Structure formats: structure tokens, C-alpha cells
């Protein structure tokens, strides 16, 4: 067998039968990291297989052990272990210089999938606390921060109870995703259950704390959509900056913003709603014009109409 392996962005490397990817690339002059000398221990030789995975030898025991410990995605192989058995294999080295080595190896306690990035269907969840500005203006900084912490903790508990992950916070809102480890139907169910729990918990918080102590009622707006997004860890900031990007994220944010316009606290896209096995009662379905979206967008309104939209009526 004489064939070539395409090291993406580098060169086409000839491979002989029984030769590992690492041997072939080193022979071709690629400065392929191999800190343990090809013994399957260091993982610095790792590559992402972009094509032709079926033309590589099965995982060795060393790879199986490392995969179990470090949770490599299925398409990452150790070049010192994998041999080529057929044509059309394309791989990409993941560690190309010392900076890469630092990112990948030092961050190894983190999830390798997050470091290498992945495209995945997820449920995207945006929530914003309504009528917070009048509260800020009427209360001491201590109270404002304390209440904000209470509201965020209530929100975070519900999101984490349903295995969601908070990606970012901005002002009095936050953004979370569901489906890092589950299929999209389950992820959507979880996002909806978390949202409904938050609505219920905010009601209780208003009754037992906010009204008695502050004569104020909070309301929230929630938007949920589903779709394929890219997620990965860019290595800085909140959450070690797990980032989730893509068009569906923008849609979910706009659905959240639309809660005001449609006067309902929970707006979910029809696409997400149709994935639910036991969909909650929807007060209405409607078509929305969303900024940046060419056609009208069908949504279901599964929250409640706002009761305290006139902020001045409720602050002290
Ligand atoms: S060179 Fe160390 S694991 Fe491959």
C-alpha cells in the first residue's frame, strides 16, 4: 500500500504500510510534537481526523486509556498510535507550537472538546430581569447587589438543576445553553423546564420577599430557540470563557427581547416547541418579525402576560 495523508494546511505526506502518522509526518519534515517519544503517553502528537477515519487502524490500548481519562472526542487520535490502512485520510495537528502546547496540555483538566471546539445542536436560553432599573434607582447599592445576587442564584439553580450551563451574564440578564451532553430533544425539554421553574420561583420570591420587604415585583423575559452552534473554550474570562456562537444564538436573544412586544414572559420558537414531548400550555402562537431574519418567525407564548409593566406603580 502506498498512499498519502493530507496534513491539513501543511503538506501531503507519503505513508508506507505499517507506518504511524507520526513517523510519516516526521519523515516528511513536519515538526510534529512527540514529547514521550511515541509511547502513547504525552498526547502532544494528537491530531484531529478530518476525513478517512475508517482508513486508520483501531485505537490502541494506550489511546483507549487516554480517551477515558481526558475525554477526547471520537475524531481525535494519537499520531504515534494510528497507522494508515487506506487512502483519503486528512488530519490536522492540534499542537503546532509551544503556545498550543500550553493551551492544550495545561488546560487538560478541562474538557478537551471545549478546547478543540465542536459544532452541536443545542437549546439556547436567554433571560432578562424586567423592571430592574426602577429598583436600582430607588434602593441602596447594598440592596441592589444583594437582590441581584438572589435573583441570579434563583436563576442559576434552576438552570443547573436541568443541566444547563451559563455562558455569559450581561447587566440584569444571562445566557445559558442546554445540550452539552444530551440530545437536542432532551436539551429542549430541560431548557423549557428550567424556564418554567424560574417563572414559578420568581413568583414565590416576589410573594415572600420582594413585596414584603421592598414593595417591588420582579418579572423576567425568557427566549428559547434551538439550532446548530459552535462551542469552545477561548481560554479567558467567565467560565474560562466557554463560548457558544452561531445564528441560532442571535435568534434566541431576539426572542427574549420580543417578550416585551408580545407581552408574554416566555417566548419559544416553533422549532423548539415542536421538539417537546409534553409541550406546556401555549397561550398563543404568533408570527414575529425579527431583526436580521428575512421571513417571519413562528413562536409559541408559554409564559404569562406581564402584570407590572408600569414600573412606577410598584416602587417605593
Ligand atoms: S508522542 Fe506521546 S502520545 Fe504520541
mmCIF file of C-alpha atoms and ligand atoms in Angstrom, residues 22 33-46 66 78-81, ligand 1:
data_model
loop_
_atom_site.group_PDB
_atom_site.id
_atom_site.type_symbol
_atom_site.label_atom_id
_atom_site.label_comp_id
_atom_site.label_asym_id
_atom_site.label_seq_id
_atom_site.Cartn_x
_atom_site.Cartn_y
_atom_site.Cartn_z
ATOM 1 C CA UNK A 22 3.740 10.403 13.484
ATOM 2 C CA UNK A 33 5.445 17.225 18.703
ATOM 3 C CA UNK A 34 6.081 13.835 20.337
ATOM 4 C CA UNK A 35 7.232 14.548 23.866
ATOM 5 C CA UNK A 36 7.077 10.928 25.091
ATOM 6 C CA UNK A 37 8.868 9.610 22.019
ATOM 7 C CA UNK A 38 5.798 7.982 20.540
ATOM 8 C CA UNK A 39 4.812 5.840 23.519
ATOM 9 C CA UNK A 40 1.216 6.984 23.667
ATOM 10 C CA UNK A 41 1.622 8.795 26.971
ATOM 11 C CA UNK A 42 2.033 12.503 26.416
ATOM 12 C CA UNK A 43 -0.687 13.202 23.819
ATOM 13 C CA UNK A 44 1.355 16.006 22.244
ATOM 14 C CA UNK A 45 1.188 14.185 18.900
ATOM 15 C CA UNK A 46 -2.596 14.285 18.820
ATOM 16 C CA UNK A 66 -6.081 8.300 27.438
ATOM 17 C CA UNK A 78 -2.699 9.942 18.739
ATOM 18 C CA UNK A 79 -0.484 10.136 15.664
ATOM 19 C CA UNK A 80 2.092 7.862 17.288
ATOM 20 C CA UNK A 81 -0.513 5.101 17.580
HETATM 21 S S1 LIG B 1 4.119 11.064 21.097
HETATM 22 FE FE1 LIG B 1 3.459 10.997 23.121
HETATM 23 S S2 LIG B 1 1.475 10.230 22.892
HETATM 24 FE FE2 LIG B 1 2.167 10.251 20.898
#
